[in-house]
Amino acid sequence: MSKLPLDRILQSQGFGTRKWCQHLIEDGEVRIGGEVVTDTRSSLETNGLEFSVYDEVWKYREHIYIALNKPADYECSRKPSHHPGVLSLLPEQFANRDVQPVGRLDHDTTGLLLMSDDGTFIHAQSSPKRHVPKIYVATAHEAVTPELVKHLLAGVKLHDEPAPLAAILCEKLDEHRLKIVLEQGKYHQVKRMLAAAGNHCTALCRTEIGGLKLEALGLQEGEWCYLEDEQLALLKPAE
Ligand code: URA
């Protein structure tokens, strides 16, 4: 249980500086339980708190954990240069509270991207010691052959990598598509592995991380949702 003044609560949720949040409250733009609250110092229990700003309802969250169905032509970097950044697909206040992608997908890769403002979570999820499988569907320019699948499972040597990298699972889906499961998250790993095995990746979608499946989230491209405890539990490595 923790009580905080309303202006601090709004600030912590990314609605702007303390001063700006005070103005929002004094101008009657903030409601709790449907009632306008104009006292900026009203002390409120944050646990389970719901409030509205400009008539949009929000739930207080100490940290936020998000799944985004990333469309192509969005960049994951903090300072996007050639395409809009993935943060532009989220409500503005999320950037104010420093929500960041967990790892990166290439600008042309689509699919499941986790985002959060919890540094400990981001760090733990990105750690190379954490063996959480990431599942991709890759479209290959040349036909997918049994040799290609064997090669990816046996491991391919990539430039700058001391040891060969292997898929932990790989299966042909149809003439030009394969499902590939990786535990590492090296730079352009799927594309480089396909190239090293003599093919070329023309499209890539991340469909699952650990036990969290994009399909189960029901998100259209560009849509996002909060991840609650039971979904976050699916991101833990297998015991
Ligand atoms: N592998 C790639 O080559 N690109 C991605 O975006 C993710 C994995």
Short mmCIF file of C-alpha atoms and ligand atoms in Angstrom, two decimals:
data_model
loop_
_atom_site.label_atom_id
_atom_site.label_comp_id
_atom_site.label_asym_id
_atom_site.label_seq_id
_atom_site.Cartn_x
_atom_site.Cartn_y
_atom_site.Cartn_z
CA MET A 1 0.00 0.00 0.00
CA SER A 2 1.37 3.45 -0.78
CA LYS A 3 -0.26 6.85 -0.79
CA LEU A 4 0.91 9.69 -3.02
CA PRO A 5 -0.33 13.19 -3.83
CA LEU A 6 -2.32 13.34 -7.07
CA ASP A 7 0.15 15.62 -8.90
CA ARG A 8 2.98 13.17 -8.17
CA ILE A 9 0.84 10.26 -9.30
CA LEU A 10 0.15 11.87 -12.66
CA GLN A 11 3.80 12.80 -13.06
CA SER A 12 4.88 9.20 -12.32
CA GLN A 13 2.47 7.97 -15.02
CA GLY A 14 4.07 10.19 -17.66
CA PHE A 15 1.51 12.99 -17.90
CA GLY A 16 4.19 15.70 -17.75
CA THR A 17 6.17 17.73 -15.26
CA ARG A 18 4.77 18.22 -11.76
CA LYS A 19 3.80 21.77 -12.69
CA TRP A 20 2.01 20.61 -15.82
CA CYS A 21 0.16 17.92 -13.85
CA GLN A 22 -0.88 20.54 -11.28
CA HIS A 23 -2.37 22.63 -14.09
CA LEU A 24 -4.24 19.60 -15.46
CA ILE A 25 -5.76 19.00 -12.02
CA GLU A 26 -6.61 22.64 -11.34
CA ASP A 27 -8.21 22.94 -14.79
CA GLY A 28 -10.62 20.12 -13.91
CA GLU A 29 -9.22 17.64 -16.45
CA VAL A 30 -8.65 14.86 -13.91
CA ARG A 31 -11.42 12.67 -12.47
CA ILE A 32 -11.44 9.89 -9.95
CA GLY A 33 -14.50 7.67 -9.71
CA GLY A 34 -16.17 10.05 -12.20
CA GLU A 35 -15.68 13.10 -9.91
CA VAL A 36 -13.44 16.03 -10.85
CA VAL A 37 -10.62 16.47 -8.32
CA THR A 38 -9.05 19.92 -8.23
CA ASP A 39 -6.83 19.60 -5.15
CA THR A 40 -3.35 18.83 -6.48
CA ARG A 41 -2.21 17.52 -3.07
CA SER A 42 -5.08 15.01 -2.59
CA SER A 43 -3.34 11.98 -1.17
CA LEU A 44 -4.49 8.77 -2.81
CA GLU A 45 -3.80 5.08 -2.48
CA THR A 46 -2.05 4.11 -5.73
CA ASN A 47 -2.79 0.40 -5.51
CA GLY A 48 -5.75 -0.27 -7.81
CA LEU A 49 -6.25 3.45 -8.51
CA GLU A 50 -8.14 4.38 -11.68
CA PHE A 51 -8.27 7.96 -12.89
CA SER A 52 -9.15 9.80 -16.06
CA VAL A 53 -7.28 12.56 -17.85
CA TYR A 54 -9.18 14.38 -20.60
CA ASP A 55 -11.92 11.73 -20.16
CA GLU A 56 -9.59 8.84 -20.93
CA VAL A 57 -9.39 6.25 -18.16
CA TRP A 58 -6.01 4.98 -16.93
CA LYS A 59 -4.99 2.56 -14.23
CA TYR A 60 -2.05 3.46 -11.97
CA ARG A 61 0.88 1.19 -12.83
CA GLU A 62 4.19 1.36 -11.02
CA HIS A 63 5.80 -0.12 -14.12
CA ILE A 64 4.38 -0.98 -17.48
CA TYR A 65 4.98 -4.10 -19.52
CA ILE A 66 3.75 -4.04 -23.09
CA ALA A 67 3.51 -6.33 -26.10
CA LEU A 68 3.45 -4.59 -29.47
CA ASN A 69 2.70 -6.24 -32.80
CA LYS A 70 5.43 -4.35 -34.61
CA PRO A 71 4.70 -3.42 -38.22
CA ALA A 72 7.46 -3.17 -40.83
CA ASP A 73 9.10 0.22 -41.36
CA TYR A 74 9.36 1.18 -37.69
CA GLU A 75 12.69 1.44 -35.89
CA CYS A 76 13.41 0.17 -32.39
CA SER A 77 16.27 2.60 -31.76
CA ARG A 78 15.88 5.51 -29.34
CA LYS A 79 16.79 8.00 -32.04
CA PRO A 80 15.17 6.63 -35.19
CA SER A 81 16.72 7.99 -38.36
CA HIS A 82 15.01 6.55 -41.47
CA HIS A 83 11.61 5.42 -40.20
CA PRO A 84 9.33 6.39 -37.32
CA GLY A 85 10.21 4.85 -33.95
CA VAL A 86 8.09 2.15 -32.31
CA LEU A 87 7.33 4.55 -29.44
CA SER A 88 5.24 6.60 -31.83
CA LEU A 89 2.75 3.68 -31.82
CA LEU A 90 2.14 4.05 -28.06
CA PRO A 91 0.39 6.76 -26.00
CA GLU A 92 2.60 9.83 -25.63
CA GLN A 93 2.98 9.53 -21.85
CA PHE A 94 4.74 6.15 -22.23
CA ALA A 95 7.77 7.86 -23.79
CA ASN A 96 7.74 10.36 -20.90
CA ARG A 97 8.11 7.48 -18.48
CA ASP A 98 10.98 6.06 -20.51
CA VAL A 99 9.34 2.99 -21.99
CA GLN A 100 11.88 1.19 -24.20
CA PRO A 101 11.94 -1.87 -26.42
CA VAL A 102 13.36 -5.02 -24.83
CA GLY A 103 16.05 -5.87 -27.36
CA ARG A 104 15.57 -4.90 -30.96
CA LEU A 105 13.87 -6.04 -34.10
CA ASP A 106 15.15 -4.80 -37.46
CA HIS A 107 13.10 -2.05 -39.08
CA ASP A 108 11.69 -4.54 -41.61
CA THR A 109 11.01 -7.32 -39.06
CA THR A 110 7.42 -7.59 -37.84
CA GLY A 111 5.81 -9.26 -34.84
CA LEU A 112 6.14 -9.58 -31.09
CA LEU A 113 8.12 -6.81 -29.40
CA LEU A 114 8.19 -6.38 -25.63
CA MET A 115 8.48 -2.90 -24.17
CA SER A 116 8.78 -1.67 -20.60
CA ASP A 117 9.94 1.12 -18.29
CA ASP A 118 11.26 -1.40 -15.75
CA GLY A 119 15.05 -1.39 -16.12
CA THR A 120 15.47 -4.60 -14.12
CA PHE A 121 13.00 -6.43 -16.36
CA ILE A 122 14.64 -5.10 -19.55
CA HIS A 123 18.06 -6.10 -18.31
CA ALA A 124 16.96 -9.58 -17.23
CA GLN A 125 15.10 -10.25 -20.49
CA SER A 126 18.05 -9.08 -22.58
CA SER A 127 20.67 -11.08 -20.69
CA PRO A 128 22.48 -13.65 -22.85
CA LYS A 129 22.43 -15.97 -19.82
CA ARG A 130 18.67 -16.11 -19.96
CA HIS A 131 17.70 -18.98 -22.20
CA VAL A 132 14.27 -17.91 -23.39
CA PRO A 133 13.50 -19.22 -26.88
CA LYS A 134 12.47 -16.70 -29.53
CA ILE A 135 10.43 -18.08 -32.39
CA TYR A 136 10.49 -16.56 -35.86
CA VAL A 137 8.81 -17.28 -39.16
CA ALA A 138 11.26 -16.46 -41.95
CA THR A 139 10.43 -16.20 -45.63
CA ALA A 140 13.31 -17.37 -47.79
CA HIS A 141 14.06 -16.28 -51.34
CA GLU A 142 15.19 -19.74 -52.46
CA ALA A 143 13.07 -22.81 -51.70
CA VAL A 144 13.45 -24.26 -48.19
CA THR A 145 15.25 -27.60 -48.56
CA PRO A 146 15.90 -30.37 -46.01
CA GLU A 147 19.62 -29.46 -46.33
CA LEU A 148 18.93 -25.85 -45.31
CA VAL A 149 17.00 -27.02 -42.23
CA LYS A 150 19.80 -29.48 -41.35
CA HIS A 151 22.42 -26.79 -41.81
CA LEU A 152 20.62 -24.32 -39.50
CA LEU A 153 20.19 -27.03 -36.86
CA ALA A 154 23.82 -28.11 -37.09
CA GLY A 155 25.05 -24.51 -36.74
CA VAL A 156 26.50 -21.92 -39.08
CA LYS A 157 29.61 -19.85 -38.63
CA LEU A 158 28.93 -16.11 -38.66
CA HIS A 159 31.53 -13.44 -39.13
CA ASP A 160 32.61 -12.04 -35.70
CA GLU A 161 31.15 -15.00 -33.80
CA PRO A 162 33.74 -17.30 -32.26
CA ALA A 163 31.57 -20.43 -32.39
CA PRO A 164 28.92 -21.59 -34.87
CA LEU A 165 25.35 -20.60 -33.99
CA ALA A 166 22.60 -23.19 -34.28
CA ALA A 167 18.82 -23.04 -34.22
CA ILE A 168 17.36 -25.03 -31.33
CA LEU A 169 14.46 -25.99 -33.59
CA CYS A 170 13.88 -25.46 -37.28
CA GLU A 171 11.09 -26.70 -39.47
CA LYS A 172 9.87 -26.12 -43.01
CA LEU A 173 6.38 -24.57 -43.06
CA ASP A 174 5.93 -24.42 -46.83
CA GLU A 175 7.97 -23.99 -50.02
CA HIS A 176 9.47 -20.65 -48.94
CA ARG A 177 8.81 -20.34 -45.21
CA LEU A 178 10.44 -21.85 -42.18
CA LYS A 179 10.00 -21.65 -38.44
CA ILE A 180 13.26 -21.09 -36.61
CA VAL A 181 13.78 -21.05 -32.86
CA LEU A 182 16.79 -19.26 -31.35
CA GLU A 183 18.02 -18.75 -27.82
CA GLN A 184 20.48 -15.97 -28.58
CA GLY A 185 19.64 -12.55 -29.97
CA LYS A 186 22.68 -11.60 -32.02
CA TYR A 187 22.62 -8.73 -34.50
CA HIS A 188 20.55 -9.70 -37.60
CA GLN A 189 20.89 -13.28 -36.43
CA VAL A 190 18.16 -14.98 -38.47
CA LYS A 191 19.03 -13.12 -41.65
CA ARG A 192 22.74 -13.79 -41.24
CA MET A 193 22.17 -17.46 -40.46
CA LEU A 194 20.02 -17.91 -43.56
CA ALA A 195 22.60 -16.11 -45.68
CA ALA A 196 25.43 -18.23 -44.23
CA ALA A 197 23.40 -21.35 -45.09
CA GLY A 198 23.14 -20.21 -48.73
CA ASN A 199 19.64 -18.68 -48.81
CA HIS A 200 18.28 -15.16 -48.31
CA CYS A 201 15.64 -13.94 -45.84
CA THR A 202 13.06 -11.71 -47.55
CA ALA A 203 10.66 -11.29 -44.60
CA LEU A 204 10.82 -12.03 -40.91
CA CYS A 205 8.19 -12.14 -38.17
CA ARG A 206 8.74 -12.93 -34.48
CA THR A 207 5.74 -14.97 -33.39
CA GLU A 208 6.63 -16.07 -29.85
CA ILE A 209 8.94 -15.30 -26.93
CA GLY A 210 9.14 -18.11 -24.39
CA GLY A 211 5.54 -19.26 -23.98
CA LEU A 212 4.05 -15.90 -24.99
CA LYS A 213 2.40 -16.20 -28.40
CA LEU A 214 1.59 -13.16 -30.54
CA GLU A 215 -1.49 -14.94 -31.91
CA ALA A 216 -2.94 -15.42 -28.42
CA LEU A 217 -2.72 -11.67 -27.78
CA GLY A 218 -5.02 -10.96 -30.75
CA LEU A 219 -3.15 -7.81 -31.79
CA GLN A 220 -3.37 -6.41 -35.31
CA GLU A 221 -0.15 -4.91 -36.71
CA GLY A 222 0.57 -1.66 -34.89
CA GLU A 223 -1.59 -2.59 -31.90
CA TRP A 224 -0.30 -3.07 -28.35
CA CYS A 225 -1.56 -4.39 -25.02
CA TYR A 226 -0.41 -4.44 -21.39
CA LEU A 227 1.08 -7.71 -20.21
CA GLU A 228 -0.33 -8.86 -16.88
CA ASP A 229 1.29 -11.25 -14.38
CA GLU A 230 0.14 -14.49 -16.01
CA GLN A 231 1.53 -13.40 -19.40
CA LEU A 232 4.80 -12.18 -17.86
CA ALA A 233 5.17 -15.60 -16.21
CA LEU A 234 5.29 -17.12 -19.72
CA LEU A 235 8.53 -15.19 -20.39
CA LYS A 236 10.46 -16.98 -17.66
CA PRO A 237 13.08 -19.50 -18.78
CA ALA A 238 12.13 -23.16 -18.41
CA GLU A 239 13.37 -24.58 -15.05
N1 URA B 1 17.05 -11.80 -36.53
C1 URA B 1 17.15 -10.90 -37.52
O1 URA B 1 17.88 -11.11 -38.48
N2 URA B 1 16.42 -9.75 -37.42
C2 URA B 1 15.59 -9.49 -36.39
O2 URA B 1 14.94 -8.43 -36.38
C3 URA B 1 15.49 -10.45 -35.36
C4 URA B 1 16.23 -11.59 -35.46
#
